[in-house]
XYZ file of C-alpha atoms in Angstrom:
411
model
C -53.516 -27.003 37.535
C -57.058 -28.206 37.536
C -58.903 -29.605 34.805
C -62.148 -28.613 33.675
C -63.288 -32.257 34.308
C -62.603 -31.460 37.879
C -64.109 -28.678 37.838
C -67.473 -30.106 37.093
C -66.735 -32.738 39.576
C -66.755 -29.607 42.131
C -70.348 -28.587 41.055
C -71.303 -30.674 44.217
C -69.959 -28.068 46.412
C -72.381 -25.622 44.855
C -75.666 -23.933 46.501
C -79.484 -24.197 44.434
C -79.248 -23.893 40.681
C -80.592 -20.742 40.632
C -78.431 -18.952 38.100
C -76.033 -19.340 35.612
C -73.757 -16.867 34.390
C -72.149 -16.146 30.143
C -69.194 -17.276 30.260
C -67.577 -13.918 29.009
C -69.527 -12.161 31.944
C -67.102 -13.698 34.372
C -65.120 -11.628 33.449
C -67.484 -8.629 34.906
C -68.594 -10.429 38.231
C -65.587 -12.598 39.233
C -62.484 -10.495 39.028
C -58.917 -11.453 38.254
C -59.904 -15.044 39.003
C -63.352 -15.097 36.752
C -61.505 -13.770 33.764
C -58.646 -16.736 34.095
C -61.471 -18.789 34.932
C -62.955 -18.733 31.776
C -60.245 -18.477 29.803
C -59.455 -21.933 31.613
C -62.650 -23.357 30.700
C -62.245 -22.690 27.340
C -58.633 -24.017 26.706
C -59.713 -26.677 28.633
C -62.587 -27.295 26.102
C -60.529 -26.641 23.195
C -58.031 -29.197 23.884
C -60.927 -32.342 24.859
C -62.447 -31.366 21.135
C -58.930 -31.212 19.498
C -58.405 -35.034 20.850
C -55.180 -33.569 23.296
C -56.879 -33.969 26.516
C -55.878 -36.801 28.594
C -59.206 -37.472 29.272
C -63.189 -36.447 28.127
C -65.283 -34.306 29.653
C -68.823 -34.229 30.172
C -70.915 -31.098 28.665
C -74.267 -30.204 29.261
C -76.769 -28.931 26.774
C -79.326 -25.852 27.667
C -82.877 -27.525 26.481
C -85.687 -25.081 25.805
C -88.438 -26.705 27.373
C -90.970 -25.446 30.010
C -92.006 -25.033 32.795
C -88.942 -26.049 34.923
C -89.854 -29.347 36.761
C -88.025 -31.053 40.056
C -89.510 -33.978 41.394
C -88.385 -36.700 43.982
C -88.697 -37.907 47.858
C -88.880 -34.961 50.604
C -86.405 -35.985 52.609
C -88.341 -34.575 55.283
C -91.472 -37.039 55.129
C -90.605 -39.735 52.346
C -93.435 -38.520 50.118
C -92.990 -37.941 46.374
C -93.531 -34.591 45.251
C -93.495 -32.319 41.839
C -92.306 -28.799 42.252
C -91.419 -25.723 40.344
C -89.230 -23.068 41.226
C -91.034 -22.398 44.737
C -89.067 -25.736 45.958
C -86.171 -23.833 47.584
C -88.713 -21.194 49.104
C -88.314 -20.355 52.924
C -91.808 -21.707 52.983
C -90.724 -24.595 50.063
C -93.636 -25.156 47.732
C -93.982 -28.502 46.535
C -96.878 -30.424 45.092
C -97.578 -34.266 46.554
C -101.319 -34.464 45.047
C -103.455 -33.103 42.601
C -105.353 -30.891 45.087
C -102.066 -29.177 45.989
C -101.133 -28.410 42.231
C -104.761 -27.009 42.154
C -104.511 -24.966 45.136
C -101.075 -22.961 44.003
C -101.621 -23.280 40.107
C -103.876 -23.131 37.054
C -103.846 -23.432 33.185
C -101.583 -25.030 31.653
C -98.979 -25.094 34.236
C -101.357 -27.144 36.393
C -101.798 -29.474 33.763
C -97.948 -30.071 32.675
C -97.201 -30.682 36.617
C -100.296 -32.915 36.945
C -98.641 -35.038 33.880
C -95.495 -34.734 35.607
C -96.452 -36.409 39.197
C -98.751 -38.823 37.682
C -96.085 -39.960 35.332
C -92.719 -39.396 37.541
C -94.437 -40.984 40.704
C -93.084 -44.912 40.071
C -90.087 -44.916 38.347
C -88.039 -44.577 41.324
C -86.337 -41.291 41.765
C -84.505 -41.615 45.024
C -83.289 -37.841 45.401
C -84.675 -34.616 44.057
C -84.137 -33.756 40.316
C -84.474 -30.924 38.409
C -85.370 -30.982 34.385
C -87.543 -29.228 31.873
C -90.962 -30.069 30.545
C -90.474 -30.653 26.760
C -93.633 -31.707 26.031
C -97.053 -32.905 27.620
C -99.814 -35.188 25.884
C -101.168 -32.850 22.968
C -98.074 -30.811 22.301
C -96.416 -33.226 19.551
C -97.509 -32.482 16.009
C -96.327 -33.197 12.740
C -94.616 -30.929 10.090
C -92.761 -31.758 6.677
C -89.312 -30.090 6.960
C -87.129 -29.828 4.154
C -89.417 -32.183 1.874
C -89.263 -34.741 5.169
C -92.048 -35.945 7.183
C -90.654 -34.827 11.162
C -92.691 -35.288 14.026
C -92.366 -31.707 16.256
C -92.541 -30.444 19.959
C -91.970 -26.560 20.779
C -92.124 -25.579 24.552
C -90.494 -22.553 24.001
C -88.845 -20.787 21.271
C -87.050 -23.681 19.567
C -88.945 -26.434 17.652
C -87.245 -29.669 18.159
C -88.047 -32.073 14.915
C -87.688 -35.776 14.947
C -87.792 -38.031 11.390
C -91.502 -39.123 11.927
C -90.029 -42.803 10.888
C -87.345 -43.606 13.072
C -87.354 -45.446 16.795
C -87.009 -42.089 18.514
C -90.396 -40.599 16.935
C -92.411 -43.790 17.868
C -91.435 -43.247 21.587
C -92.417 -40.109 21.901
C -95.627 -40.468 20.433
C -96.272 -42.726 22.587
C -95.365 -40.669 25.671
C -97.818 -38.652 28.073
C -95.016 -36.718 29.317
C -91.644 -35.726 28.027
C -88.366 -34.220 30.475
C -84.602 -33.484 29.845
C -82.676 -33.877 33.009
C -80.191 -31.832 34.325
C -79.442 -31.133 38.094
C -79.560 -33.424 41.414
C -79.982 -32.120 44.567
C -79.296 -34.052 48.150
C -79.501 -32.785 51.508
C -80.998 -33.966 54.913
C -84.278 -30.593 53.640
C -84.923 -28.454 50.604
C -83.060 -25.413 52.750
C -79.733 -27.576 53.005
C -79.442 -29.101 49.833
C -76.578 -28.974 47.136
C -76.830 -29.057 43.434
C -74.342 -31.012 41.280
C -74.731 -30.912 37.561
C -75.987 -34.005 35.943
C -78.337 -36.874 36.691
C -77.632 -40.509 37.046
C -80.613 -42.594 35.221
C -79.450 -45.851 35.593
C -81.683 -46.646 38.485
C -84.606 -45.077 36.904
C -87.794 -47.401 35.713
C -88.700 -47.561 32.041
C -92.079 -46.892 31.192
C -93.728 -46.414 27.853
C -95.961 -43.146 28.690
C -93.132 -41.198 29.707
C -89.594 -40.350 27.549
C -86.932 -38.800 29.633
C -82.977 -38.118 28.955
C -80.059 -36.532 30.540
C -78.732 -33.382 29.452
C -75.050 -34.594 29.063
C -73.836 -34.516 25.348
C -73.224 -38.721 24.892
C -70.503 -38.425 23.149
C -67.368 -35.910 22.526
C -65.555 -37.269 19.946
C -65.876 -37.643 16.045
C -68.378 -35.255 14.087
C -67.190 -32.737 17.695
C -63.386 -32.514 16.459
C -62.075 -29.407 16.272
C -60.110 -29.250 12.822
C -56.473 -28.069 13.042
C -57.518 -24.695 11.744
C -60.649 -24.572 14.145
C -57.775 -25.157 16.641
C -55.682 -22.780 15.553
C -58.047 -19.689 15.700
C -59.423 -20.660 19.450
C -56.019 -21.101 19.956
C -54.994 -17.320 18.525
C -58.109 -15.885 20.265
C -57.566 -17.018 23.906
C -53.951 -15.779 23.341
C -54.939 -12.719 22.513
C -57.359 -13.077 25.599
C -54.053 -13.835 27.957
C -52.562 -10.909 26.506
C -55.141 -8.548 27.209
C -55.824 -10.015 30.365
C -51.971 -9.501 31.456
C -52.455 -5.540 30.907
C -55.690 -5.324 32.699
C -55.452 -3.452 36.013
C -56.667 -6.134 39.364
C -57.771 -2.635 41.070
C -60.635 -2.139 37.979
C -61.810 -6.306 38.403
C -61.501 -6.323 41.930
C -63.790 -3.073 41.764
C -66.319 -4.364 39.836
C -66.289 -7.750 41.742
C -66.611 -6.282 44.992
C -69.824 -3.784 43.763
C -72.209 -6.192 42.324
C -74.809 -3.295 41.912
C -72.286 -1.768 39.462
C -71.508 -4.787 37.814
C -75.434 -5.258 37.165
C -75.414 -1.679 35.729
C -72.390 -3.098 33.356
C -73.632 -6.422 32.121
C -77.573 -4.541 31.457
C -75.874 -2.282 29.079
C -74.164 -4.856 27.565
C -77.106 -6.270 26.776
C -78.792 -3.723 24.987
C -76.470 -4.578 22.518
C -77.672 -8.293 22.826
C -81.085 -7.394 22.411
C -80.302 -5.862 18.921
C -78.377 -8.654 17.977
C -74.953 -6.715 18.001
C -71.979 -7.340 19.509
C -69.374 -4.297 20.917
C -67.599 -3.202 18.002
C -65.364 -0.257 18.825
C -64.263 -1.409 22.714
C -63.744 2.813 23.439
C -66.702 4.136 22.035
C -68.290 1.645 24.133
C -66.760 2.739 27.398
C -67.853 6.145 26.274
C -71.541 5.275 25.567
C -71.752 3.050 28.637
C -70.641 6.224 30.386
C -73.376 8.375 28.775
C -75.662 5.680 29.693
C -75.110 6.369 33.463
C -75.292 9.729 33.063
C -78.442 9.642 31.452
C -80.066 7.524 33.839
C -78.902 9.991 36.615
C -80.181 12.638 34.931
C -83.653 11.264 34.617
C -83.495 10.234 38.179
C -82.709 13.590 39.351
C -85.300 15.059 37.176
C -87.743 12.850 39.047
C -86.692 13.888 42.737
C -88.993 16.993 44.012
C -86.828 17.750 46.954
C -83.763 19.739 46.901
C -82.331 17.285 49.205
C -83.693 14.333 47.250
C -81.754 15.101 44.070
C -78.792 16.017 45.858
C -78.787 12.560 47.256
C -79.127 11.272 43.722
C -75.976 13.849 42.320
C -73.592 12.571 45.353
C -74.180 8.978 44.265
C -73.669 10.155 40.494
C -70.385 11.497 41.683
C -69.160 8.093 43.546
C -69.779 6.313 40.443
C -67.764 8.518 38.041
C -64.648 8.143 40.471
C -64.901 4.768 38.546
C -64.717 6.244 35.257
C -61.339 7.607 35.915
C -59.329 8.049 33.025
C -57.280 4.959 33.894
C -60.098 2.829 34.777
C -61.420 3.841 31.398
C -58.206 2.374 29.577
C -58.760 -0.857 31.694
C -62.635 -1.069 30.944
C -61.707 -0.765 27.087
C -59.462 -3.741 27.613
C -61.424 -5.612 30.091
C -64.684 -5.352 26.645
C -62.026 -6.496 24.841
C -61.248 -9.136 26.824
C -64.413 -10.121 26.714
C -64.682 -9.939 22.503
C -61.850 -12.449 22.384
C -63.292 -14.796 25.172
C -66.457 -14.824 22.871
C -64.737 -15.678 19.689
C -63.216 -18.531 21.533
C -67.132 -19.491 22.599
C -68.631 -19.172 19.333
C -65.824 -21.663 17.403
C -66.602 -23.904 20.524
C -70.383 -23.869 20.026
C -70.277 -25.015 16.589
C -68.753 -27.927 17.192
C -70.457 -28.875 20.215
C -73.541 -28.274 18.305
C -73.034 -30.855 15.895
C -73.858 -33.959 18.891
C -76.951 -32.579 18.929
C -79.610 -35.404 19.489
C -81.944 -33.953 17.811
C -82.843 -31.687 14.824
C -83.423 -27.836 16.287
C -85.624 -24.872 14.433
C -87.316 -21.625 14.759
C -90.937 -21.828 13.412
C -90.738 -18.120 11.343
C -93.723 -16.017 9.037
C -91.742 -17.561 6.074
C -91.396 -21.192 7.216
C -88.744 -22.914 9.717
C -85.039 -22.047 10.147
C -82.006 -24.076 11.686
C -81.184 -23.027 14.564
C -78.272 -24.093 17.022
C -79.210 -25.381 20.501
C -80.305 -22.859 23.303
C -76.249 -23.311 24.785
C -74.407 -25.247 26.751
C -73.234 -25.403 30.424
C -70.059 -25.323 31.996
C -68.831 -25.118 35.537
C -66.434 -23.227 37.267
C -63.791 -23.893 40.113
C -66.259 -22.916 42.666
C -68.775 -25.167 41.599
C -70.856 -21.766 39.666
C -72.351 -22.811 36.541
C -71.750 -20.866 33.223
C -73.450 -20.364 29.687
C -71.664 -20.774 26.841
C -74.713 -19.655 24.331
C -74.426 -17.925 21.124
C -76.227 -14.567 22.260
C -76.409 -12.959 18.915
C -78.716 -16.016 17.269
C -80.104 -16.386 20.690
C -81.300 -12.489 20.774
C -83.044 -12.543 17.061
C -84.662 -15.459 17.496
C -86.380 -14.556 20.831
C -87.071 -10.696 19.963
C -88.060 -11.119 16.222
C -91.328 -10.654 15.296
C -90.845 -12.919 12.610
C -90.103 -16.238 14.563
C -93.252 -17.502 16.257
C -92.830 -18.439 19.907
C -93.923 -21.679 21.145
C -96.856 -19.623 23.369
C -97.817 -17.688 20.130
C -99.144 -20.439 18.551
């Protein structure tokens, strides 16, 4: 059986970092072997943080920074080059001057990526990296938190607070230019490289007008331990997860693997939930709404259709989907969402802990003052190499959709 350490050891067999997947979703997209997958993952997890692994694993934490950033050598031409998301374009964008951020950018994206070749350019990156703009000259401030003096950045929605008087504030007030690390990429051009989680710093040049890290948690042990009750109920939920699992048709997982427009559909519903900050509460009622859902959205799309033909088109795909909703399939989609429930109480215990190696103080900036706030998530990888998100949706959801926490761009 493979550990999750070799799992993440696989992420070098993966394509571009291009999207990462919540954990419980792999349950939706990747069948029979998704569901044990992160069930795996999790057990896996649990055991490293309840000290009965044999040995530690490295974690990485989601940073909320902006705008993504990869920078390094084209392997192509041996120049150094900033790019955005553009890199792995078929025509790959990447910036290797000033005149070529101009040319393709403005604002305050042009600026940050300015900052970012002008500072990145001589410390030595030998591959291509990809990271996350935390801050740029101008963006740190200065807030009293709790009755203490913090120094503050905010690229996004969380506000990441450092005590104004320790080592760690007086470097990044120094800095021009701050980036969290997370993904190398190597290949002979931008169309044939490979991502593999993590970046190796060692070789990188200090230098006082930039501050950079990793995104890998430093350390797994300690203030991380699970107790033996935290143990105990991540133990009981991914048991009940294996038992649910076990009565789960393949036919309904394999049917939703193999019909990724349908599996879309599932996850977007889902997440109208999400977006109110629920979770799925009754697992049937849910299959029944989600089935509503469909037919509601058919019904508007036939309405829509001016041709006879046109909405018949639209009825005869209405009627290949509800060959899903068979009554049986509709006893295995209740137990597949509650498959999912259990994987997420699992996540949540796991969170917490992981949470507490936090590096650095995190907050939402509200109408009524700031708020503690967990990190954005954390990443894990699965035996093909796919990254997944193991990130408290529920906080997640209220503090991006409130009205009451003020975004990083509001300000």
């Amino acid at each position: 059986m493979k550990t999750f350490k070799t799992y993440l050891a696989e992420a070098s067999k993966a394509g571009k970092n291009t999207h990462m997947t919540h954990i419980e979703d792999r349950v939706i997209y990747g069948g029979v072997k998704g569901a044990r997958e992160a069930i795996f993952a999790l057990r896996s997890l649990r055991d490293m943080l309840a000290g009965n692994a044999s040995s530690s694993t490295d974690v990485t934490v989601k940073w909320d920074g902006a705008p993504a950033v990869f920078a390094g050598i084209d392997p192509l031409d041996g120049e150094f080059f900033v790019a955005k998301k553009g890199i792995f374009n078929k025509d790959p964008k990447v910036y290797k001057s000033h005149a070529d951020i101009d040319a393709d950018t403005g604002g305050d994206l042009s600026t940050k990526l300015k900052y970012a070749f002008d500072e990145l350019k001589d410390l030595g990156i030998t591959d291509v990296i990809q990271g996350d703009i935390m801050f740029t000259k101008g963006d740190v401030g200065s807030e009293t938190i709790d009755g203490e003096k913090m120094i503050t950045f905010q690229p996004n929605t969380i506000v990441y607070a450092i005590p104004a008087k320790s080592d760690l504030a007086k470097t990044v007030l120094k800095a021009n230019l701050g980036v969290v690390w997370h993904t190398t990429y190597k290949g002979a051009d931008f169309a044939s490289m490979k991502a593999s989680f993590g970046v190796n710093l060692k070789g990188l040049k200090k230098k006082s007008s930039v501050w950079y890290q990793d995104a890998t948690l430093k350390d797994l042990s300690g203030t991380a331990t699970l107790t033996k009750l935290d143990t105990e109920e991540v133990t009981q939920s991914l048991s009940k997860a294996g038992k649910i699992f076990q009565k789960i048709k393949s036919t309904t997982l394999s049917e939703l693997e193999n019909n990724l427009d349908l599996a879309i559909k599932v996850e977007t519903f889902n997440n109208t939930l999400v977006r109110k900050g629920e979770r799925i509460q009754n697992t049937k009622k849910h299959v029944q709404d989600l089935l509503k859902w469909f037919d509601d959205k058919f019904g508007k799309e036939i309405e829509k259709r001016k041709s006879e033909k046109g909405k018949a088109a639209v009825m005869a795909k209405r009627a290949e989907l509800l060959r899903f909703f068979s009554d049986d399939n509709k006893k295995n989609l209740d137990l597949m969402f509650q498959l999912m429930n259990a994987i997420v109480d699992a996540k949540l215990i796991i969170i917490n802990k992981l949470d507490k190696l936090k590096s650095i103080d995190t907050f939402v900036r509200t109408t009524n003052g700031f708020k503690v706030t967990g990190s954005e998530g954390f990443v894990a990888i699965d035996n093909k190499g796919g990254a997944v998100k193991l990130v408290d949706r529920m906080e997640f959801s209220t503090n991006n959709f409130s009205k009451d926490v003020i975004k990083g761009w509001e300000r």
